[in-house]
Backbone as JSON Lines, residues from 0, in Angstrom:
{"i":0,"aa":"X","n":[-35.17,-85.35,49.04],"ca":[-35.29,-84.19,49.9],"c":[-35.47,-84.66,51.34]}
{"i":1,"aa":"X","n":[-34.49,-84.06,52.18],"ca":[-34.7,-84.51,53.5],"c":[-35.64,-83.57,54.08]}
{"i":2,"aa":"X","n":[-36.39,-84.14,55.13],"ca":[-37.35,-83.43,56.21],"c":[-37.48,-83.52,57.63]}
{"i":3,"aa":"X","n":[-37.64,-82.59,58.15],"ca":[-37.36,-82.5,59.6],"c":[-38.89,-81.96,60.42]}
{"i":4,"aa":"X","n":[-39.87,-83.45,61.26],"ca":[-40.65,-83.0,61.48],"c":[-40.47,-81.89,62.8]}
{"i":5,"aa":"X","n":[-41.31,-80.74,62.68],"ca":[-40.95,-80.21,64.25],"c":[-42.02,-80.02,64.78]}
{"i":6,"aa":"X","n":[-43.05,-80.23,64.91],"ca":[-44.36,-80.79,65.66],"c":[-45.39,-81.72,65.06]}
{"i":7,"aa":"X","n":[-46.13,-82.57,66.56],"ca":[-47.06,-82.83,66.37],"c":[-48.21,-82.77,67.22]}
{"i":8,"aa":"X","n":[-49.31,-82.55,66.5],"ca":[-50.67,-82.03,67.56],"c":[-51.27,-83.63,67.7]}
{"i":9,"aa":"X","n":[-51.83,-83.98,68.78],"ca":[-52.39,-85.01,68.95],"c":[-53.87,-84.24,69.73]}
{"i":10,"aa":"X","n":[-54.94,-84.78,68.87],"ca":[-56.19,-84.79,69.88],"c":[-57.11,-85.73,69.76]}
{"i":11,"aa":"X","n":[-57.76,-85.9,70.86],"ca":[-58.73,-87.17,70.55],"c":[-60.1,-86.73,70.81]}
{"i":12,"aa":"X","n":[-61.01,-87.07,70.18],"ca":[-62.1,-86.46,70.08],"c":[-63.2,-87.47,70.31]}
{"i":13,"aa":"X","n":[-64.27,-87.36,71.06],"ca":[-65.56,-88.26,71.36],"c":[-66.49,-87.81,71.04]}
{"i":14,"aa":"X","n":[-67.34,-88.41,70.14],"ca":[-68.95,-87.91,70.13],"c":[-68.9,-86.91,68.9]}
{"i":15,"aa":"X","n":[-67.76,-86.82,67.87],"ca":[-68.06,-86.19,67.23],"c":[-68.4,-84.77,66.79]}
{"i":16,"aa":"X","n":[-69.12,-83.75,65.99],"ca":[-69.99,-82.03,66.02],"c":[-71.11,-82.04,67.12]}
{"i":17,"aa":"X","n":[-71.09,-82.92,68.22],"ca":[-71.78,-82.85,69.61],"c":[-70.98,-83.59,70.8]}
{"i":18,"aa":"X","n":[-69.9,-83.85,70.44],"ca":[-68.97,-84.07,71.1],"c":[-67.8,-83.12,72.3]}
{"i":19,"aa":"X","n":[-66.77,-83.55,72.56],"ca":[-65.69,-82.85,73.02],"c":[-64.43,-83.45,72.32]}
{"i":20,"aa":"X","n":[-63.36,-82.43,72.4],"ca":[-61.71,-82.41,71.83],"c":[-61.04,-82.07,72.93]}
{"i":21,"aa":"X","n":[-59.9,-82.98,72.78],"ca":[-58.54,-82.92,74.15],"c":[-57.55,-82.88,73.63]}
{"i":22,"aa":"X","n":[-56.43,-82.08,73.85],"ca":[-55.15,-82.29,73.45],"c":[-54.14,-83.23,74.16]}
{"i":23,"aa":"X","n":[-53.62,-83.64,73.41],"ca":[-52.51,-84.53,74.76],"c":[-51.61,-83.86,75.72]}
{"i":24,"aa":"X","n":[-51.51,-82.9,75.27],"ca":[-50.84,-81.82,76.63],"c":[-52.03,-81.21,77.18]}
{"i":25,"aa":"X","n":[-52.94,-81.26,77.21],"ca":[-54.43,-80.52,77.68],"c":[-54.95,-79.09,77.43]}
{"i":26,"aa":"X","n":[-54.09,-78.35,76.92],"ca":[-53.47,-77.02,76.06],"c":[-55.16,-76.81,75.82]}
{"i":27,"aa":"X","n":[-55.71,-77.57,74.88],"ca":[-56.92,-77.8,74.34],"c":[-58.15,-78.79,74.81]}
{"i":28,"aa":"X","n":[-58.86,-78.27,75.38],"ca":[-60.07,-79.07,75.89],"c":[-61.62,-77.97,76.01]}
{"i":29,"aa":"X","n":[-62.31,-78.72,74.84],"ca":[-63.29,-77.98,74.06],"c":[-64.58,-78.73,73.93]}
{"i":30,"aa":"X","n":[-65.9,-77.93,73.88],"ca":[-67.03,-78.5,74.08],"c":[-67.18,-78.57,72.62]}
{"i":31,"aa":"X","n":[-67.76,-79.51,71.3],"ca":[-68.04,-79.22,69.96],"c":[-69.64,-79.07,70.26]}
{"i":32,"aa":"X","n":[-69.97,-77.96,69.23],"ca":[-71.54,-78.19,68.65],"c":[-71.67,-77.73,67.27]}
{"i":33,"aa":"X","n":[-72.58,-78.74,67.37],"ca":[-72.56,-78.25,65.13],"c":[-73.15,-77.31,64.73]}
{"i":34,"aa":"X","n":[-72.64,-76.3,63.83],"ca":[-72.29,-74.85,63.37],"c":[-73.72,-74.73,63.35]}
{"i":35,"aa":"X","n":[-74.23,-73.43,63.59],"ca":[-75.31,-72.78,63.61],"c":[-76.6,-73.39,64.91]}
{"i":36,"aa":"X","n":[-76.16,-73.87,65.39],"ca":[-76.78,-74.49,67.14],"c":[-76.68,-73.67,67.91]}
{"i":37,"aa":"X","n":[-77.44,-73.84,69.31],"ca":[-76.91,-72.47,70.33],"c":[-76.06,-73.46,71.29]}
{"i":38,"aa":"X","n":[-75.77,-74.47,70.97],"ca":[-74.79,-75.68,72.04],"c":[-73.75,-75.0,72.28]}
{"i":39,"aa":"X","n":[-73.03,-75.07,73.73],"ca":[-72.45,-74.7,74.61],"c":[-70.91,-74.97,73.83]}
{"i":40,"aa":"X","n":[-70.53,-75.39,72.6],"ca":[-68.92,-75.4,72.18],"c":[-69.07,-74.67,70.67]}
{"i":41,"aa":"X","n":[-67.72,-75.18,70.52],"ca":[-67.33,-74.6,68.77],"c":[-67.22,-75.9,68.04]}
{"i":42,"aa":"X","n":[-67.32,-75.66,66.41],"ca":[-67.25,-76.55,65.57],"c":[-65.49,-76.53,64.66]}
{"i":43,"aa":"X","n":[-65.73,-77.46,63.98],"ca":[-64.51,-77.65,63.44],"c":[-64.14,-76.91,62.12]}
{"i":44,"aa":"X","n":[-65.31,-76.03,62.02],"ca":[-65.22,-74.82,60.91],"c":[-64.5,-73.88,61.39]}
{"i":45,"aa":"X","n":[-64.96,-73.07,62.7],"ca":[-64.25,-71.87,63.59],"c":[-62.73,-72.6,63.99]}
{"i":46,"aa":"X","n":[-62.45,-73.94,64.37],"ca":[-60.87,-74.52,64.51],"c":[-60.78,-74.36,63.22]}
{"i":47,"aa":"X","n":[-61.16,-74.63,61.85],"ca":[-60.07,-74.2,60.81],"c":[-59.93,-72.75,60.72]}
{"i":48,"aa":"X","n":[-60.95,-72.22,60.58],"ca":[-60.46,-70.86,60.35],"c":[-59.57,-69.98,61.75]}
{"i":49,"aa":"X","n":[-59.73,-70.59,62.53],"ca":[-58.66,-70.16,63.64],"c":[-57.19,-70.71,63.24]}
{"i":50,"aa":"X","n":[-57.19,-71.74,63.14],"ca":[-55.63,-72.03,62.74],"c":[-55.13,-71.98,61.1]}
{"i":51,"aa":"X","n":[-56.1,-71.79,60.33],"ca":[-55.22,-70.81,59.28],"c":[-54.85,-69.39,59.35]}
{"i":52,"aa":"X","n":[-56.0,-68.86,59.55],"ca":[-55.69,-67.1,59.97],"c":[-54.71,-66.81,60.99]}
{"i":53,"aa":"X","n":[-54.36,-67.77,61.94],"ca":[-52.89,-67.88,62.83],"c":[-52.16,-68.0,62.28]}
{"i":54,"aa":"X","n":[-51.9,-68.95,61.61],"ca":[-50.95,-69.78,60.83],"c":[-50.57,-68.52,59.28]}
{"i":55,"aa":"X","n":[-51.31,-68.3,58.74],"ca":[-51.05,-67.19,57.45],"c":[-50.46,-65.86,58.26]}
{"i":56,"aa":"X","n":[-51.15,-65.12,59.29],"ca":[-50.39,-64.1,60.05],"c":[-49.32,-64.61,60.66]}
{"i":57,"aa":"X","n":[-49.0,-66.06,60.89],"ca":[-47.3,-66.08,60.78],"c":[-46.63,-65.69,59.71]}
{"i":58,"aa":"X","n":[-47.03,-66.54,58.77],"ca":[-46.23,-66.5,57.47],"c":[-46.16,-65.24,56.61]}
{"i":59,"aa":"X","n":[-47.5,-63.99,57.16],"ca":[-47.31,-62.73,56.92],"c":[-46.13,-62.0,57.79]}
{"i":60,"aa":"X","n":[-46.06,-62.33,58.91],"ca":[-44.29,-61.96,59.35],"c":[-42.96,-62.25,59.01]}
{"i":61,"aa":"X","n":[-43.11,-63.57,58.49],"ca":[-42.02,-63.91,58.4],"c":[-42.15,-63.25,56.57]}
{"i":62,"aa":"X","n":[-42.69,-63.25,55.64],"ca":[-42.7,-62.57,54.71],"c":[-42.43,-60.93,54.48]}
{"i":63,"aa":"X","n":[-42.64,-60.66,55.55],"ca":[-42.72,-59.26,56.2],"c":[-40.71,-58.96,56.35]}
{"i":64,"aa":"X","n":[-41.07,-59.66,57.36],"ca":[-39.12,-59.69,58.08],"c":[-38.22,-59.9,56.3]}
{"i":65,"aa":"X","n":[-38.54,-60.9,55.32],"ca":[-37.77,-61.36,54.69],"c":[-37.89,-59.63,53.55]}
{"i":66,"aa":"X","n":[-38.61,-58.75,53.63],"ca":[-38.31,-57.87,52.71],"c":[-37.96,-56.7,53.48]}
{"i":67,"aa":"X","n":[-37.63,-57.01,54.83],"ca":[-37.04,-55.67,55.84],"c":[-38.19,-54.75,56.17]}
{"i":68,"aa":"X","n":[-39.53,-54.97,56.58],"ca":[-40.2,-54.61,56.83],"c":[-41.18,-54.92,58.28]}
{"i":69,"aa":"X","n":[-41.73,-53.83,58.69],"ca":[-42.3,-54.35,60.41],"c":[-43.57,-54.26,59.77]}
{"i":70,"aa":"X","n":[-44.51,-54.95,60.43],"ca":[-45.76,-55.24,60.04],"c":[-46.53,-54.2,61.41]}
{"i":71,"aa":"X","n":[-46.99,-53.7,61.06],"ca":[-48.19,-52.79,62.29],"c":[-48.84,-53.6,63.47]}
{"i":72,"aa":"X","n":[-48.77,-53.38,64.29],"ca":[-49.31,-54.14,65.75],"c":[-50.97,-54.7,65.51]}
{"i":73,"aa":"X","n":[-51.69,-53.84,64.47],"ca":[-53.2,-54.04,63.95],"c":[-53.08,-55.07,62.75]}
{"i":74,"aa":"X","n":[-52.37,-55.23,62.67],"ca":[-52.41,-56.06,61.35],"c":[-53.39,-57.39,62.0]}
{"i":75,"aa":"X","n":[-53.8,-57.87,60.83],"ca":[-55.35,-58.64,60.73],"c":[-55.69,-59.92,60.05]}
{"i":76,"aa":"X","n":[-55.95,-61.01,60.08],"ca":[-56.21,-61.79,58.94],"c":[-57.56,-62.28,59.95]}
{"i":77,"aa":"X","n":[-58.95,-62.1,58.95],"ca":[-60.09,-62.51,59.23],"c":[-60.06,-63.72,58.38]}
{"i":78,"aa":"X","n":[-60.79,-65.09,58.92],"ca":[-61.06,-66.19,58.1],"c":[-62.54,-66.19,57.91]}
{"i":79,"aa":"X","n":[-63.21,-66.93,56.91],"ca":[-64.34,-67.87,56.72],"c":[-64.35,-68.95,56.13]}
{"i":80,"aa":"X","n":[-64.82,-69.82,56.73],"ca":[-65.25,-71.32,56.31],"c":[-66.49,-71.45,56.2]}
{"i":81,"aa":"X","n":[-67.14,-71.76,55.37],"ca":[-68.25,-72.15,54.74],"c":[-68.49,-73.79,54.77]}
{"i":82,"aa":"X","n":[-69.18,-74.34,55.24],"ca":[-69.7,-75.36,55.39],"c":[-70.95,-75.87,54.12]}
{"i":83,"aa":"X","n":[-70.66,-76.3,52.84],"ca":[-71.65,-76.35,52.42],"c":[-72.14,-78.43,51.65]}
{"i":84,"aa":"X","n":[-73.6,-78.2,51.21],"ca":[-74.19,-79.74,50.98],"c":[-74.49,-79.45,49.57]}
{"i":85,"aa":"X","n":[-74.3,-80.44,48.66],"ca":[-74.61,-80.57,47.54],"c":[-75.07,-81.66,46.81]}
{"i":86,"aa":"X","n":[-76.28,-82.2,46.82],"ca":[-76.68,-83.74,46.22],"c":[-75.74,-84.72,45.38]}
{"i":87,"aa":"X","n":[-74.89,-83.65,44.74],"ca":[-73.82,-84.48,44.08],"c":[-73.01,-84.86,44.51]}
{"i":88,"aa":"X","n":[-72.23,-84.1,45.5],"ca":[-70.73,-83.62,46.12],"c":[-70.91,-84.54,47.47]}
{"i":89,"aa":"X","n":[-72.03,-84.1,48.22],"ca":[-72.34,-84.16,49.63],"c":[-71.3,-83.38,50.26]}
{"i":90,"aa":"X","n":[-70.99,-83.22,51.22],"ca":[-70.75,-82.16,52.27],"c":[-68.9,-81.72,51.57]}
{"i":91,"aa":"X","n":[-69.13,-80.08,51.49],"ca":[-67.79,-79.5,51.49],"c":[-67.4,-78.16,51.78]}
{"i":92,"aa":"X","n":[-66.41,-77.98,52.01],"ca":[-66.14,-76.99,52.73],"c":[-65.4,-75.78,51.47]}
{"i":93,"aa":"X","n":[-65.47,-74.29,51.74],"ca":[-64.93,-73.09,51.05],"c":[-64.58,-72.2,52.11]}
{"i":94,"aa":"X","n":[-63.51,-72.0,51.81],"ca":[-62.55,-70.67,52.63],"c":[-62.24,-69.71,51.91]}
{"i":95,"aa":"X","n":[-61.69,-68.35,52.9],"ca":[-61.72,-67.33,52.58],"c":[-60.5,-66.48,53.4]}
{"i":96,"aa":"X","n":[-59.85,-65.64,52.98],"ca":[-58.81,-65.07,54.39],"c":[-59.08,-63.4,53.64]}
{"i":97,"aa":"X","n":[-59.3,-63.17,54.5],"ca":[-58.92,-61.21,54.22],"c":[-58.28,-60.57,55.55]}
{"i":98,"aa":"X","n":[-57.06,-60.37,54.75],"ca":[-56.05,-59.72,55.01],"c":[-56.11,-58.1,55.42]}
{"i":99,"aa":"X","n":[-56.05,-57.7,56.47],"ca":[-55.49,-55.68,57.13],"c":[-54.42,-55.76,57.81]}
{"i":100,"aa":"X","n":[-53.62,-54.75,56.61],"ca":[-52.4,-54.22,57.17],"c":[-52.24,-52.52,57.1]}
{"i":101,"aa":"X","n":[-53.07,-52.09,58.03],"ca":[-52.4,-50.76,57.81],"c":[-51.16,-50.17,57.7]}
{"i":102,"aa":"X","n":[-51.53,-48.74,57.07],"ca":[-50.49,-48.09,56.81],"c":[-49.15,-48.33,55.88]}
{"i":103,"aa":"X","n":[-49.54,-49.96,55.38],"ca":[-48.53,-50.36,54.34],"c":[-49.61,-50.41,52.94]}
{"i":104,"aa":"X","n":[-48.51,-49.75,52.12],"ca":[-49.05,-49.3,50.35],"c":[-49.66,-50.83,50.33]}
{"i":105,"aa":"X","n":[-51.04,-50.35,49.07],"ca":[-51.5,-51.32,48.71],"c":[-50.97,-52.61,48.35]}
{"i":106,"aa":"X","n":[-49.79,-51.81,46.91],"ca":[-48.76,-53.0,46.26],"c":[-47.7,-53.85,47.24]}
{"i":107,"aa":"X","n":[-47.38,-53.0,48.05],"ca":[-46.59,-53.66,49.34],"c":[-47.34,-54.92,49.84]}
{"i":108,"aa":"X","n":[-48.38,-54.24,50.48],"ca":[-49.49,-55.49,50.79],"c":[-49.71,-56.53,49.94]}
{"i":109,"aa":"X","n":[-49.82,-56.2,48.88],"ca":[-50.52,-57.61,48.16],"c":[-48.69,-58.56,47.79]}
{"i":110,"aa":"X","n":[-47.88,-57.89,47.79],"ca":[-46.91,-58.91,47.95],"c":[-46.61,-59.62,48.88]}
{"i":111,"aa":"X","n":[-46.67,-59.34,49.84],"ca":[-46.66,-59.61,51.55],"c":[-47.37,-60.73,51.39]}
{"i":112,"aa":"X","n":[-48.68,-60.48,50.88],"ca":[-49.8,-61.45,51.0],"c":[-49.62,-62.61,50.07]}
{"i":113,"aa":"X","n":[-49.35,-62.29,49.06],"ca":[-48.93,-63.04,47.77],"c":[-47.88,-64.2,48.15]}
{"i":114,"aa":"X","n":[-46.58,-63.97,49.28],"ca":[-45.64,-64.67,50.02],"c":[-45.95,-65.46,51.02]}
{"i":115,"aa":"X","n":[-46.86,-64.69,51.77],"ca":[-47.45,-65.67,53.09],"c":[-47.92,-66.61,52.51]}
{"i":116,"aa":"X","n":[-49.3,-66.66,51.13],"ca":[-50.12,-67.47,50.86],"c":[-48.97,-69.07,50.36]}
{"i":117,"aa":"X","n":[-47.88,-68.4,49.94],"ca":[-47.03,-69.42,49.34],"c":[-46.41,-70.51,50.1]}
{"i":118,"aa":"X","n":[-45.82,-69.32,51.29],"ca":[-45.37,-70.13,52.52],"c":[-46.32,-71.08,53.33]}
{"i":119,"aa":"X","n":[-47.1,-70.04,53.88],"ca":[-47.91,-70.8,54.81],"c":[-48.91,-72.51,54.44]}
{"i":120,"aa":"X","n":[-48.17,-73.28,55.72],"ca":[-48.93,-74.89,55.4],"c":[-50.8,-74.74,55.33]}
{"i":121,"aa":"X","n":[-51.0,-73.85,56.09],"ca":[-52.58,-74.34,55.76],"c":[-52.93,-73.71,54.41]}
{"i":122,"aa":"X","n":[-52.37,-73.06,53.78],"ca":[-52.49,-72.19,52.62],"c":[-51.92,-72.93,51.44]}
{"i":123,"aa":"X","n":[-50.9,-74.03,51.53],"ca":[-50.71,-74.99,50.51],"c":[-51.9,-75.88,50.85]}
{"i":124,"aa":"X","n":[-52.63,-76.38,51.8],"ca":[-53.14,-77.43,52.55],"c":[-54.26,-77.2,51.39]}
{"i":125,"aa":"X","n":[-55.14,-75.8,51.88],"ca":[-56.32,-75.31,50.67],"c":[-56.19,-75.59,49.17]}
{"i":126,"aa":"X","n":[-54.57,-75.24,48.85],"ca":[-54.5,-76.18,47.22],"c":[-54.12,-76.82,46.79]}
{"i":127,"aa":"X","n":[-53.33,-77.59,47.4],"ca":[-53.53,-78.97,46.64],"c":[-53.71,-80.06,47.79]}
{"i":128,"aa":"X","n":[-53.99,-79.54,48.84],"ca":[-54.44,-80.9,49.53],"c":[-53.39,-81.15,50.35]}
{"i":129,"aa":"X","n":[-53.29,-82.34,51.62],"ca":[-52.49,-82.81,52.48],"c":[-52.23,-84.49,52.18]}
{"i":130,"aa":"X","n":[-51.04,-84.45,52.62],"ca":[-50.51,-86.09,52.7],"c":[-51.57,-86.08,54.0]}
{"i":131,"aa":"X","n":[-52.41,-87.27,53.78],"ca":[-53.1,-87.83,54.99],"c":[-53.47,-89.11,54.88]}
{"i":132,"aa":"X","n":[-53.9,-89.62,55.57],"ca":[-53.97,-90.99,55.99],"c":[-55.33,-91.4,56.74]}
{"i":133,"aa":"X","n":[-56.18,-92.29,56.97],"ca":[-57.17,-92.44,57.6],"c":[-57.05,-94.6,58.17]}
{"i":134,"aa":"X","n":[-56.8,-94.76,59.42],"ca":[-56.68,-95.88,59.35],"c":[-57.26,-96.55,60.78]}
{"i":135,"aa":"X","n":[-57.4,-97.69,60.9],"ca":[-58.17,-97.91,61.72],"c":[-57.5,-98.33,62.93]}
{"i":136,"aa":"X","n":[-57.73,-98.61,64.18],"ca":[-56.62,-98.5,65.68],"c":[-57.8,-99.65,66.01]}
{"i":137,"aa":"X","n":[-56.79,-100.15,66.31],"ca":[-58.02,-101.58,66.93],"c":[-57.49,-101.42,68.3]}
{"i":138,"aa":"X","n":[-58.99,-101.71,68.9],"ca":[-58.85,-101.92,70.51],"c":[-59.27,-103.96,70.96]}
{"i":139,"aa":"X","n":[-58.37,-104.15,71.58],"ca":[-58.56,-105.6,72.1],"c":[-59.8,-105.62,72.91]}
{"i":140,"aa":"X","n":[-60.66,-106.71,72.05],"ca":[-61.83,-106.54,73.0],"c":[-61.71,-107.94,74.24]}
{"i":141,"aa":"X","n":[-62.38,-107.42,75.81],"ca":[-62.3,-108.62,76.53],"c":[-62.89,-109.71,76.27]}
């Protein structure tokens, strides 16, 4: 199967859930503080649930368009991420998306929804996981 990448996000991040994030086009430049703090940024719980609930209300349009249908200007996808600790597990995360589309029938809706969830990458990402990689960048020391 051939593949055709068509983006990539680059950010680099210092200091970590008390840190800051930069994008390489600068698009993105953000204060972090770790979830439930009154620190002056956002955490990397509110960035996931921001870019799935983006990302799924794409794929609710384009699911939308593919059965000849306009989606309502209100249409909605709320996220939650849950941040949770478990002595066994240690630290993991649970999501959530709820979906408003007025004025479209229930059954309409839940197909709509049923399609996006299929399409959309952060929505495969939640089940079965991502090709990823973790590796180390060496810097030449003087």
């Amino acid at each position: 199967m051939s593949t055709t990448k068509l983006y990539t996000a680059n950010v680099h991040t210092v200091g970590g859930r008390e840190g800051a994030a930069r994008s390489s086009d600068g698009a993105l430049d953000i204060k972090l503080s770790p979830p439930g703090t009154s620190g002056p940024g956002t955490n990397p719980e509110q960035l996931f649930a921001a870019g799935w609930s983006a990302c799924f209300e794409g794929a609710l349009g384009l699911a939308a368009k593919e059965q000849g249908i306009a989606l309502p200007g209100d249409t909605a996808v709320d996220a939650s991420v849950d941040l949770h600790f478990d002595a066994a597990e240690g630290y993991f995360l649970t999501a959530r998306l709820e979906v408003t589309i007025p004025g479209i029938a229930d059954n309409i809706a839940a197909r709509l929804i049923e399609r996006a969830h299929e399409t959309c990458p952060y929505s495969k990402m939640t089940r079965g996981g991502i090709a990823a990689e973790v590796r180390l960048r060496t810097v030449a020391i003087a």
